[in-house]
Short mmCIF file of C-alpha atoms in Angstrom, two decimals:
data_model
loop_
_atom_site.label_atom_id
_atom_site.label_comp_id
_atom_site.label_asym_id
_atom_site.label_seq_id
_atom_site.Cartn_x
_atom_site.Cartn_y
_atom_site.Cartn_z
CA UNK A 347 16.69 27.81 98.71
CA UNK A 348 13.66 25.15 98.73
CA UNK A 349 11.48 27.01 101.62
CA UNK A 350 10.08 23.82 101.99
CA UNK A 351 12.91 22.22 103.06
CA UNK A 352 13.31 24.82 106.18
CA UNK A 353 9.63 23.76 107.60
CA UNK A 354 11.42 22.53 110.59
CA UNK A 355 13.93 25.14 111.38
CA UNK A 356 10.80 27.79 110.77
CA UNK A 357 8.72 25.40 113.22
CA UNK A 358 11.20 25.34 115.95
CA UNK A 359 12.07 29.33 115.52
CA UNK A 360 8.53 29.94 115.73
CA UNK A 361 7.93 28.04 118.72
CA UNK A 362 10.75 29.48 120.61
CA UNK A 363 9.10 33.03 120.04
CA UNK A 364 5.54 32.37 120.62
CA UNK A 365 6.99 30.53 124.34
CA UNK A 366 9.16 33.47 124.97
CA UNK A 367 6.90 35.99 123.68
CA UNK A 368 3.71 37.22 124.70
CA UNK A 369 1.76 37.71 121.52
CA UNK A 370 -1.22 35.63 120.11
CA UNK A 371 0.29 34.36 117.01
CA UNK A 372 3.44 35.02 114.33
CA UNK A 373 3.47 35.43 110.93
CA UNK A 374 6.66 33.93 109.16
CA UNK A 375 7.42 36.97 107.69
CA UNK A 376 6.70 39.45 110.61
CA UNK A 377 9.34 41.84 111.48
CA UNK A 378 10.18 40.80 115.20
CA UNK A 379 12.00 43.71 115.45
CA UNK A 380 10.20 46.94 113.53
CA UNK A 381 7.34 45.84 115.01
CA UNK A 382 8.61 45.88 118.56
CA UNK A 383 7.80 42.72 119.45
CA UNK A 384 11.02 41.74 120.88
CA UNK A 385 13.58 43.91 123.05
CA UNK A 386 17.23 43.50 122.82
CA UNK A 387 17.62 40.98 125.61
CA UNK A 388 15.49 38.74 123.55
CA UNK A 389 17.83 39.48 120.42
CA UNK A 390 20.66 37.56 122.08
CA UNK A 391 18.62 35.02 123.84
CA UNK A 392 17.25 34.28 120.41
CA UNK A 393 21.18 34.58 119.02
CA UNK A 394 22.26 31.92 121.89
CA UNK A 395 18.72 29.62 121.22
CA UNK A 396 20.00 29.28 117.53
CA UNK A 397 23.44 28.86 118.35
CA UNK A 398 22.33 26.00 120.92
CA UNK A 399 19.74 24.32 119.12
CA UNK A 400 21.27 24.12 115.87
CA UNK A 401 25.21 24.12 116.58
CA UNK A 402 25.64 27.02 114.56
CA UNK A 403 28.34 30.25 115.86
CA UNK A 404 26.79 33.86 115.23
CA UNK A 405 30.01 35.90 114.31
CA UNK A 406 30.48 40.01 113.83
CA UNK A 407 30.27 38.85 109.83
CA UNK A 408 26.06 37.69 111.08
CA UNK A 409 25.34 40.62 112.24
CA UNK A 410 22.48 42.03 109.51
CA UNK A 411 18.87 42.57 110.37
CA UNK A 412 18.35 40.57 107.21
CA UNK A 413 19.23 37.52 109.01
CA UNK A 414 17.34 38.10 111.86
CA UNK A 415 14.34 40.18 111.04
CA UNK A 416 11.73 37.49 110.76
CA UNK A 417 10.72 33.88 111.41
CA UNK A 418 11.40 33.39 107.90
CA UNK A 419 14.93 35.33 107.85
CA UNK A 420 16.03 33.88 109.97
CA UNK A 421 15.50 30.46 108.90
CA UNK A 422 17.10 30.77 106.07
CA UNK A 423 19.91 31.80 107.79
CA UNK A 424 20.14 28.74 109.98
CA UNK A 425 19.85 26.95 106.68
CA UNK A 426 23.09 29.03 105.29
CA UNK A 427 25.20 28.64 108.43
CA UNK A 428 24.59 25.06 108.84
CA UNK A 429 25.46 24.57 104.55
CA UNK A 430 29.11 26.41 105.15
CA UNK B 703 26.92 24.44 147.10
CA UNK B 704 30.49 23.06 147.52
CA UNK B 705 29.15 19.76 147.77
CA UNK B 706 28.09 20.34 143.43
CA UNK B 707 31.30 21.36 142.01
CA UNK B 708 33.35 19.12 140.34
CA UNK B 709 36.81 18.12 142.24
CA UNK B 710 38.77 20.66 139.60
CA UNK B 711 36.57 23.74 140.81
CA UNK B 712 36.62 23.02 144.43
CA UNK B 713 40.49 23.05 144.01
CA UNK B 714 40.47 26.15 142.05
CA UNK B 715 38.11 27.74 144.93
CA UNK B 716 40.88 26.85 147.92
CA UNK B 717 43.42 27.69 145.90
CA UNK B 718 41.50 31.80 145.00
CA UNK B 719 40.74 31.77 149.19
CA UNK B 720 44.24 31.01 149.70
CA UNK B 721 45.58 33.63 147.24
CA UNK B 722 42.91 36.53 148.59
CA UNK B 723 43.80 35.39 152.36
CA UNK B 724 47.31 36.17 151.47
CA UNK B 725 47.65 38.93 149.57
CA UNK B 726 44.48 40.67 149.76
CA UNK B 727 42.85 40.42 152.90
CA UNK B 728 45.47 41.98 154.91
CA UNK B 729 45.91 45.19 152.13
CA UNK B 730 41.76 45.25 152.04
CA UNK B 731 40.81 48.34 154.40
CA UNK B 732 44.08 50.28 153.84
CA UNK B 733 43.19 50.35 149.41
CA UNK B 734 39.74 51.18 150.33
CA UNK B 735 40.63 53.91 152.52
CA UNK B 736 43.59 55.53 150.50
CA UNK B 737 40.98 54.74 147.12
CA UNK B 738 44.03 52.67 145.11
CA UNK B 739 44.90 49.41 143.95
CA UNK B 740 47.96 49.46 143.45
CA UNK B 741 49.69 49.24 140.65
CA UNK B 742 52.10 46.04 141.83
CA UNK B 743 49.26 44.09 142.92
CA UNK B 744 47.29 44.51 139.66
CA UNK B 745 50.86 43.20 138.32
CA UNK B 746 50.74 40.49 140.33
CA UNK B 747 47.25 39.41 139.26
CA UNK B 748 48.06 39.57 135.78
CA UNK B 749 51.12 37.05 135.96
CA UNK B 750 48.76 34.67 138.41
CA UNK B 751 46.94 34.30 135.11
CA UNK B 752 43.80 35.18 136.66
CA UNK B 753 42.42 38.72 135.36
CA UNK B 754 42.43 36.28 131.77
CA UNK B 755 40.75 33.02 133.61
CA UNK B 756 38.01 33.09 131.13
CA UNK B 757 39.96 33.97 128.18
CA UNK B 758 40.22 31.16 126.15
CA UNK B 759 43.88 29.48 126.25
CA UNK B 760 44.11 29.85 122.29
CA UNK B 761 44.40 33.81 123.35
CA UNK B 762 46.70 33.12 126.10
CA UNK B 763 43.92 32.77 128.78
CA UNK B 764 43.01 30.05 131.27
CA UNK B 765 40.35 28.88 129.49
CA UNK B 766 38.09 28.32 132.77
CA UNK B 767 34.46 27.26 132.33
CA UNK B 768 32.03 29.92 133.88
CA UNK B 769 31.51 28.65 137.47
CA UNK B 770 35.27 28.37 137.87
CA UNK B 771 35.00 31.69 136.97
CA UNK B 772 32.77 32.71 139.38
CA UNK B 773 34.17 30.62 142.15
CA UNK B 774 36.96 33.53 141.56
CA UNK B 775 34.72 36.22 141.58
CA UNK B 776 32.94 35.10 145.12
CA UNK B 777 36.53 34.27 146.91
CA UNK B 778 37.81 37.74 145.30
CA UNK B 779 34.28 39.37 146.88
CA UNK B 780 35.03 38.18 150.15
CA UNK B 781 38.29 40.27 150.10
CA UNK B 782 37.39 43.19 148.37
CA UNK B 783 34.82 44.09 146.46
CA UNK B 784 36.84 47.13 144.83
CA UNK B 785 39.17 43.85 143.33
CA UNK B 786 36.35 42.38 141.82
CA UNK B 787 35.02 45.30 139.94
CA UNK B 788 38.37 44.59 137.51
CA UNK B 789 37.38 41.37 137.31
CA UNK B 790 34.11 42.48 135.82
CA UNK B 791 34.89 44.86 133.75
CA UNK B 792 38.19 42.67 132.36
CA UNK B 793 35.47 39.76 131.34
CA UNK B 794 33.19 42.26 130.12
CA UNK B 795 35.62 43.93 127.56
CA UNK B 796 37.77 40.63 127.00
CA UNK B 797 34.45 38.51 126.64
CA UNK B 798 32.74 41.20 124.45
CA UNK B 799 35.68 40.90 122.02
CA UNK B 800 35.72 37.57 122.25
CA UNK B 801 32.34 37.28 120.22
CA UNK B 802 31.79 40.34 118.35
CA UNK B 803 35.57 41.42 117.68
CA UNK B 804 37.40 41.21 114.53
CA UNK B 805 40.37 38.56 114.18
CA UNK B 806 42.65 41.51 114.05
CA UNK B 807 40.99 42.57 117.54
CA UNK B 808 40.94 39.39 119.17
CA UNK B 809 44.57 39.06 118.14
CA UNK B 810 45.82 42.16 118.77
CA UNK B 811 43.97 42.70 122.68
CA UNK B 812 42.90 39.40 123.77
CA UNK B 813 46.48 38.34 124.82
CA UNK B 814 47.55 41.15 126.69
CA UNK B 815 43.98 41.19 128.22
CA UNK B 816 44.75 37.87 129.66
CA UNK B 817 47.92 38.90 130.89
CA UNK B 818 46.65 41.60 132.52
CA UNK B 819 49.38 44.04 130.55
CA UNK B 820 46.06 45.42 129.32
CA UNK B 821 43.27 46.73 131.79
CA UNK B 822 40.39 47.24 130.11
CA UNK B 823 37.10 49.64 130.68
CA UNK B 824 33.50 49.20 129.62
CA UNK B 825 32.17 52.77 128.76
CA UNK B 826 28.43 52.64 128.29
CA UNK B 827 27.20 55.32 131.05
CA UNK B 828 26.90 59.09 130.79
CA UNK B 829 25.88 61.53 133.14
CA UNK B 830 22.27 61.93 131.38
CA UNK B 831 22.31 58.50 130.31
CA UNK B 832 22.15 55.61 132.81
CA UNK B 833 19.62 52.47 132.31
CA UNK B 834 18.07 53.98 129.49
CA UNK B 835 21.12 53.14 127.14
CA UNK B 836 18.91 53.37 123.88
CA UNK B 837 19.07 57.74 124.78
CA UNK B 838 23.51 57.92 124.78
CA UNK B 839 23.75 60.82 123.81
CA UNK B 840 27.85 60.11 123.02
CA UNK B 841 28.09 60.67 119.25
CA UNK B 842 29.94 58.64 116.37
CA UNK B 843 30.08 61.06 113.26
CA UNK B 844 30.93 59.28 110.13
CA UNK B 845 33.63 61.04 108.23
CA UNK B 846 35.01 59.05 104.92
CA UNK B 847 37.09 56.05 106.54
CA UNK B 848 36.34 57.20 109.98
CA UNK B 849 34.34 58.38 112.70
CA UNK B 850 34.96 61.42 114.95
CA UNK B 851 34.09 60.64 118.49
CA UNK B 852 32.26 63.30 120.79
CA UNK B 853 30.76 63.03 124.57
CA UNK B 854 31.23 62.35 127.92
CA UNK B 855 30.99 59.01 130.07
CA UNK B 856 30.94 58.79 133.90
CA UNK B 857 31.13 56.14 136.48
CA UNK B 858 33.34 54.06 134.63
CA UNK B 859 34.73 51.61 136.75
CA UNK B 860 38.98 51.52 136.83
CA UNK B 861 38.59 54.10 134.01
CA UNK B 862 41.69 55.90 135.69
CA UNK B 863 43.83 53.29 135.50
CA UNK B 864 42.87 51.80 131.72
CA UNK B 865 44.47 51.17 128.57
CA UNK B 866 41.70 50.22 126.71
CA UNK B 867 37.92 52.06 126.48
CA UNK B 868 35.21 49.98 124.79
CA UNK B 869 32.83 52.87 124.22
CA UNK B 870 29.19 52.98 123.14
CA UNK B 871 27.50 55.72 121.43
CA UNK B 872 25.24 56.49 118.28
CA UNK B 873 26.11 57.58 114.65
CA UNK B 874 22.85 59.22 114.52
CA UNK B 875 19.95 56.34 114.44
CA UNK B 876 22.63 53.52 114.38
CA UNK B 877 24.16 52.44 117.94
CA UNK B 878 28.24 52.33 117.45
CA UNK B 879 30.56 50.49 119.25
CA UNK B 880 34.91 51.00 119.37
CA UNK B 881 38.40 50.62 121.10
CA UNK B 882 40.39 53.52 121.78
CA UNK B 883 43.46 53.25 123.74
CA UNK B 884 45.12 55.33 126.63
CA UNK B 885 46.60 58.54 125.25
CA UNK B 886 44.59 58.77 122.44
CA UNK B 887 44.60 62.41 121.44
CA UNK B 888 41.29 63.85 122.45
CA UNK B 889 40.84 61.55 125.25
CA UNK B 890 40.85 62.93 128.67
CA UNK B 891 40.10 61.15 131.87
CA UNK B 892 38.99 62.73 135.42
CA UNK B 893 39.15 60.61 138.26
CA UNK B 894 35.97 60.45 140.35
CA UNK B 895 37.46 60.11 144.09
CA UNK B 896 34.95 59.62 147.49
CA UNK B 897 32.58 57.05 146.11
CA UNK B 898 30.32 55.78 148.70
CA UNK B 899 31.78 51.93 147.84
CA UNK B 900 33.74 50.34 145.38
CA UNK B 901 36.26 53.45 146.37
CA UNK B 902 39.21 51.68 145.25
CA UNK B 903 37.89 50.76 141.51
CA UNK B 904 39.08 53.73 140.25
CA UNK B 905 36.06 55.73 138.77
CA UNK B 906 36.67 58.19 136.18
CA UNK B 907 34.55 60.49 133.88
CA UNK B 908 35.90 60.32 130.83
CA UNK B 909 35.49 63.40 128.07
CA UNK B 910 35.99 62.86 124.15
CA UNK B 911 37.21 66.21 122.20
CA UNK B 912 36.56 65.14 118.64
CA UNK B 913 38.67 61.43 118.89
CA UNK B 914 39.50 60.34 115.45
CA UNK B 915 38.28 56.67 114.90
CA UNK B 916 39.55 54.58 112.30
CA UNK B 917 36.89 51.93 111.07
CA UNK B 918 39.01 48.93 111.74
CA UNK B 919 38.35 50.10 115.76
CA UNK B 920 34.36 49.50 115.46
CA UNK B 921 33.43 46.22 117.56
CA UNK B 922 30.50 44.24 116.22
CA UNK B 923 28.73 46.36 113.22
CA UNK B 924 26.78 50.03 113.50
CA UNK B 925 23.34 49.41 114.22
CA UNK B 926 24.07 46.59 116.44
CA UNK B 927 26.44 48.16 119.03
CA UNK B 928 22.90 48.46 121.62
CA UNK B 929 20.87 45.01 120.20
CA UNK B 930 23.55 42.98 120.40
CA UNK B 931 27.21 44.17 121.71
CA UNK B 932 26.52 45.32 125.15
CA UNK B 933 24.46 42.64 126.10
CA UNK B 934 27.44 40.35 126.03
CA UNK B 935 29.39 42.82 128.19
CA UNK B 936 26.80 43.31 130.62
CA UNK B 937 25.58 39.91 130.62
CA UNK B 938 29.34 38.86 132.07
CA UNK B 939 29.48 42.06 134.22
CA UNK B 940 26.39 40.79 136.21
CA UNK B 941 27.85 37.12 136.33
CA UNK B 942 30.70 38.68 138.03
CA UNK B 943 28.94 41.34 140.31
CA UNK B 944 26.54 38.55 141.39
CA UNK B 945 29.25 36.12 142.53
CA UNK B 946 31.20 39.10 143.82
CA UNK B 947 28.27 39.93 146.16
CA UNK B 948 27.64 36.12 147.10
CA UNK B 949 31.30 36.31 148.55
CA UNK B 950 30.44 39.60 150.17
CA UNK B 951 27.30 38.34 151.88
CA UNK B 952 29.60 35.39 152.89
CA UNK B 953 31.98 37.92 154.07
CA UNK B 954 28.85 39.66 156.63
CA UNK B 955 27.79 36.09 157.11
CA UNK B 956 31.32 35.15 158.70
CA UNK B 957 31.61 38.27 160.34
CA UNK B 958 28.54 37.72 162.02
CA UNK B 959 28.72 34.44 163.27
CA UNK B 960 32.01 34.86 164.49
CA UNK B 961 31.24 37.89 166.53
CA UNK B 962 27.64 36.47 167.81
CA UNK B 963 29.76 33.65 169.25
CA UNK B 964 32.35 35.90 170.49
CA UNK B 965 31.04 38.83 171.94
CA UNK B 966 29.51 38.86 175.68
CA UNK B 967 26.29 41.16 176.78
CA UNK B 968 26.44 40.46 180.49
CA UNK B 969 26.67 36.58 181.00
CA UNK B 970 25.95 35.68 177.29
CA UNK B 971 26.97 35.60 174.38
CA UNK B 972 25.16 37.64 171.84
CA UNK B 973 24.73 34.14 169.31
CA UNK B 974 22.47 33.64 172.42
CA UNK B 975 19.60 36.40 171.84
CA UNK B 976 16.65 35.00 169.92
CA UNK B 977 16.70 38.07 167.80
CA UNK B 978 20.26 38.07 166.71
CA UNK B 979 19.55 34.67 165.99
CA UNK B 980 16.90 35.53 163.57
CA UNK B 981 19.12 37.62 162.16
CA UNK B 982 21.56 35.42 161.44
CA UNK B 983 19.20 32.51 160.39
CA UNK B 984 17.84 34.95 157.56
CA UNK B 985 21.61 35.74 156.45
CA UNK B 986 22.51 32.36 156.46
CA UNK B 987 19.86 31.08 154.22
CA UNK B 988 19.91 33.92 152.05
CA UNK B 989 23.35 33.19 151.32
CA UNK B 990 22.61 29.49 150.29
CA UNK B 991 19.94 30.69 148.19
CA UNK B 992 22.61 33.31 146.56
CA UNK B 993 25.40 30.65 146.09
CA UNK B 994 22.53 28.50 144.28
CA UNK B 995 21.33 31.08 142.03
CA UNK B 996 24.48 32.28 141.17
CA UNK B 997 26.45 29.01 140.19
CA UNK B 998 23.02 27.76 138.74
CA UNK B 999 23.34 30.96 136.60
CA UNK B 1000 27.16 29.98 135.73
CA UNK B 1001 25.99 26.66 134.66
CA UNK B 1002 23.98 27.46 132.36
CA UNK B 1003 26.79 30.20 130.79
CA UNK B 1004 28.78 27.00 130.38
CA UNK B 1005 25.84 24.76 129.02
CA UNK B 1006 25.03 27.78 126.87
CA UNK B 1007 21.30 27.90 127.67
CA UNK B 1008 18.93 30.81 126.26
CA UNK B 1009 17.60 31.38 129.80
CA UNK B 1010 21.06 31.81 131.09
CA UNK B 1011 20.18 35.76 130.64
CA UNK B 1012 17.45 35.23 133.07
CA UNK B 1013 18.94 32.93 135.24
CA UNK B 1014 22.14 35.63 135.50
CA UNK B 1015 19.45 38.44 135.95
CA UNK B 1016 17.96 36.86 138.70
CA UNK B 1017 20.94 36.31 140.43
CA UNK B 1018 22.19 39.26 139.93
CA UNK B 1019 18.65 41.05 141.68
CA UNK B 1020 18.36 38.32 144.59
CA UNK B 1021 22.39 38.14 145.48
CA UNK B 1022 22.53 42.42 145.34
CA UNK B 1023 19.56 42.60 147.42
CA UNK B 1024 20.31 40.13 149.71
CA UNK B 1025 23.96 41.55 150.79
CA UNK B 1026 22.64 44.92 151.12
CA UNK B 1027 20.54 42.92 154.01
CA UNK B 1028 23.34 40.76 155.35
CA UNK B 1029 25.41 44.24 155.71
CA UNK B 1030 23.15 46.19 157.75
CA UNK B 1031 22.14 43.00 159.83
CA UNK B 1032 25.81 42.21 160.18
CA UNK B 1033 26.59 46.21 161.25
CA UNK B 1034 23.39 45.37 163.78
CA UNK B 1035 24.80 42.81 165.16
CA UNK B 1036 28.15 44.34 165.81
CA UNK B 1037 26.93 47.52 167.38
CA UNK B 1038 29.06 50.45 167.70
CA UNK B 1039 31.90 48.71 166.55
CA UNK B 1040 30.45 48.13 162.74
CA UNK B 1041 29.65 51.93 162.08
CA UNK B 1042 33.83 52.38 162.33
CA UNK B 1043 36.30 51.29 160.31
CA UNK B 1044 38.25 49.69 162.20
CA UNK B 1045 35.74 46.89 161.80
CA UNK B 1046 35.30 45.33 158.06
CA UNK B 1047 31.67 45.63 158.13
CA UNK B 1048 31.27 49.32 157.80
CA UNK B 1049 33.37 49.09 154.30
CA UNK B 1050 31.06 45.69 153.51
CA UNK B 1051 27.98 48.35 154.37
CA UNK B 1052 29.17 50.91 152.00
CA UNK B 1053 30.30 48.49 149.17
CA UNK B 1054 26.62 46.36 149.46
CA UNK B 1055 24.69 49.19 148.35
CA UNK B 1056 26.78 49.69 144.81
CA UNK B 1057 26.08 46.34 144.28
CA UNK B 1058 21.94 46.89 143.92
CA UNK B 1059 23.26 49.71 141.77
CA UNK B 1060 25.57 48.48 138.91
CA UNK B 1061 24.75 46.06 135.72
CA UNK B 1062 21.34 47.00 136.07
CA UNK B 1063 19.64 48.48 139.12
CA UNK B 1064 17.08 46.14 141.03
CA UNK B 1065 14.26 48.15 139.61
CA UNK B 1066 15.79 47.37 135.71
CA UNK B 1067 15.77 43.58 136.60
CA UNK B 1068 12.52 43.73 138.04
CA UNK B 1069 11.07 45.49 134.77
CA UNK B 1070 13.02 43.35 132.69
CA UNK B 1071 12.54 39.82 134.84
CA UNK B 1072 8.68 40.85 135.63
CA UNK B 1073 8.34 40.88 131.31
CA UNK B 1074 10.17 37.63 131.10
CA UNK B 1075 8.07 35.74 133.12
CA UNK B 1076 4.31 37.63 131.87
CA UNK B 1077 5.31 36.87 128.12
CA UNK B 1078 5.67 32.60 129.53
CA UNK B 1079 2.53 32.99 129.83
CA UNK B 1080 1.24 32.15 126.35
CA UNK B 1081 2.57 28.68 126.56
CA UNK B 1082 0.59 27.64 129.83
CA UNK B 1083 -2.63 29.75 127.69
CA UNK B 1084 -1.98 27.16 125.37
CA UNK B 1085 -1.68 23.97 127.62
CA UNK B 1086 -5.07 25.48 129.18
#
């Protein structure tokens, strides 16, 4: 997939962390969730953010830290979801 | 609050007084002090459509939007608050599946969920284990095409009377989630009788002997059982405890009044002493604030906001704090007569305090609420 092409889906991930989260700054490819970063409250606000903002449905078939593990992961899973 | 609902969910909210006036009211003291609901009445629920109001009506359900929901929850509160523990743990097992089940699940449970055939239980507590739910100690052992349940959970609300357990454990590292049904071999449940509150909700411990799994009985995936399946449970389980204490605080709010303007100390009434009064005034306004919260928290369930977490949390903290309150002040006001049982507010004195104590204690929302609103604070760093 043209990374590129996801600039705004990574832009408007990233700025829903960095409001909800108190760190200085993200990398795209930071794990949110190794790192501890984010507790599991956040996981489903973030889950219900993307399913808002981009009128996509996380289903049981989602559910893979790949698709959720970074700024960059999960773009590219907004990207899949809204292609199917 | 009335004065916001649409003309559908002020109906629906007459229409849940009515039915709790009726049949529950009247029952309310004699379940709470012989600890059963009984089996007829839970019958009775089911074909009113309502334990299933939030199902949606492609599963057989009602298909209510969230504040119609809770507008159920509050009337139900007023009643009992024993009643409206099976509300919340119904919505938190039927909404659970709802979103992280598998189309066989949703097929197979759903339906009978919203019929109420199926009572469902929400096993996430242990006796070591309460808010810290990353430490279950329950275990999921992964054996070819199975897993071989072992553990114990406690303080599981109607776990006595149950047909299906959603239970949480850990396959080592990796959080699990499954069904297993009523008379699964392996599966025994103790009741848990002389609760403080809630004594009617039928607590149980429940104890699993080596309960074969088979995979297709996993909810969600392993690994996300903790991140990502409870949440959704406990998310609706404080929806519905918060609007169940907003109709108890109503309940000591009612109570109060009535009897202030009632009741005679000499020559006056006691509505007429400046410090019942004050008493009163704080009730009163705690219980708009409540009803705001909680139907501003229901709102955003059904405009599917990502701070409708926060929103529910902090109804959930102000609404259980606030009854506990409203039932001591309404026992105060009432004297003598409120520490017996022959009046309603001793029971609404023992219930309040379960309600600061289930889907997260105040402390837990505090931590967790107290986080939220530190980490906003890099936005308004950046506006600076």
């Amino acid at each position: 997939m043209n990374t590129e092409a996801i600039q705004p889906t990574r832009e408007t991930i990233r700025s829903f962390i960095l409001e909800s989260i108190n760190i200085p700054d993200l990398n795209d490819d930071d794990n949110l969730f190794e790192t501890g970063i984010v507790n599991s409250l956040f996981a489903i606000q973030l889950m219900t953010f993307l399913e808002k903002s981009f009128s996509i449905e996380v289903t049981m078939d989602d559910l893979s830290m790949d698709n959720f593990q970074s700024v960059n992961a999960t773009s590219l899973f907004v990207e899949r979801k809204q292609n199917n | 609050m009335i004065s916001l609902l649409t003309a559908d969910q002020k109906e629906k909210y007459t229409e849940f007084r009515d039915f709790i006036k009726t049949n529950v009211e009247p029952c309310a003291s004699k379940w709470d002090q012989n600890q059963e609901m009984p089996g007829e009445f839970i019958k009775l629920l089911g074909n009113s459509g309502y334990l299933g109001g939030n199902i949606p009506t492609e599963f057989g359900g009602k298909g209510w939007d969230l504040v119609t929901f809770g507008l159920l929850n509050e009337a139900v509160g007023r009643g009992i608050s024993s009643l409206t523990d099976l509300f919340t743990i119904q919505a938190m097992v039927s909404m659970t599946l709802l979103k992280w089940g598998t189309k066989e699940q949703k097929d197979k449970w759903l339906p009978s969920l919203a019929k109420g055939d199926v009572i469902g239980a929400f096993a996430l507590t242990e006796p070591n284990v309460g808010s810290a739910i990353q430490n279950l100690e329950t275990k999921f052992t992964k054996q070819g095409d199975k897993y071989i349940l072992s553990g114990r959970k406690r303080w599981i609300s109607y776990g006595e009377k149950a047909d299906l357990f959603l239970i949480f454990g850990k396959d080592e590292n990796k959080s699990v989630a499954a069904l297993i049904t009523k008379g699964t071999p392996g599966l025994e449940i103790s009741p848990l009788k002389n609760m403080m509150g809630f004594r009617a909700a039928h607590m149980a411990q429940l104890t699993f002997h080596d309960i074969e799994i088979p995979e297709i009985n996993i909810v969600g995936k392993p690994g996300f059982a903790l991140s990502h399946v409870a949440p959704i449970g406990l998310h609706y389980g404080r929806i519905s405890t918060s609007c169940s204490a907003l109709g108890l605080l109503r309940a000591c709010f009612e109570e109060s009044i009535v009897y202030a303007a009632s009741r005679k100390i000499g020559n006056k009434f006691v509505g007429e002493e400046g410090m019942i009064r004050s008493l009163i005034a704080k009730m009163g306004t705690d219980l708009q604030a409540a009803s705001l919260l909680c139907y501003t928290a229901c709102k955003a369930e059904d405009e599917h906001t990502p701070d409708v977490y926060e929103k529910v949390q902090m109804a959930k903290y102000f609404t259980s704090k606030a009854v506990v309150k409203a039932a001591s002040d309404a026992v105060q006001i009432r004297g003598a007569s409120g520490c017996h049982e022959s009046s309603p507010v001793a029971r609404y004195y023992r219930d309040s305090k379960i309600m600061e104590v289930i889907e997260g204690t105040t402390q837990i929302h505090e931590k967790m609420l107290g986080k939220t609103f530190v980490d906003r604070a890099n936005k308004l760093k950046k506006e600076k």
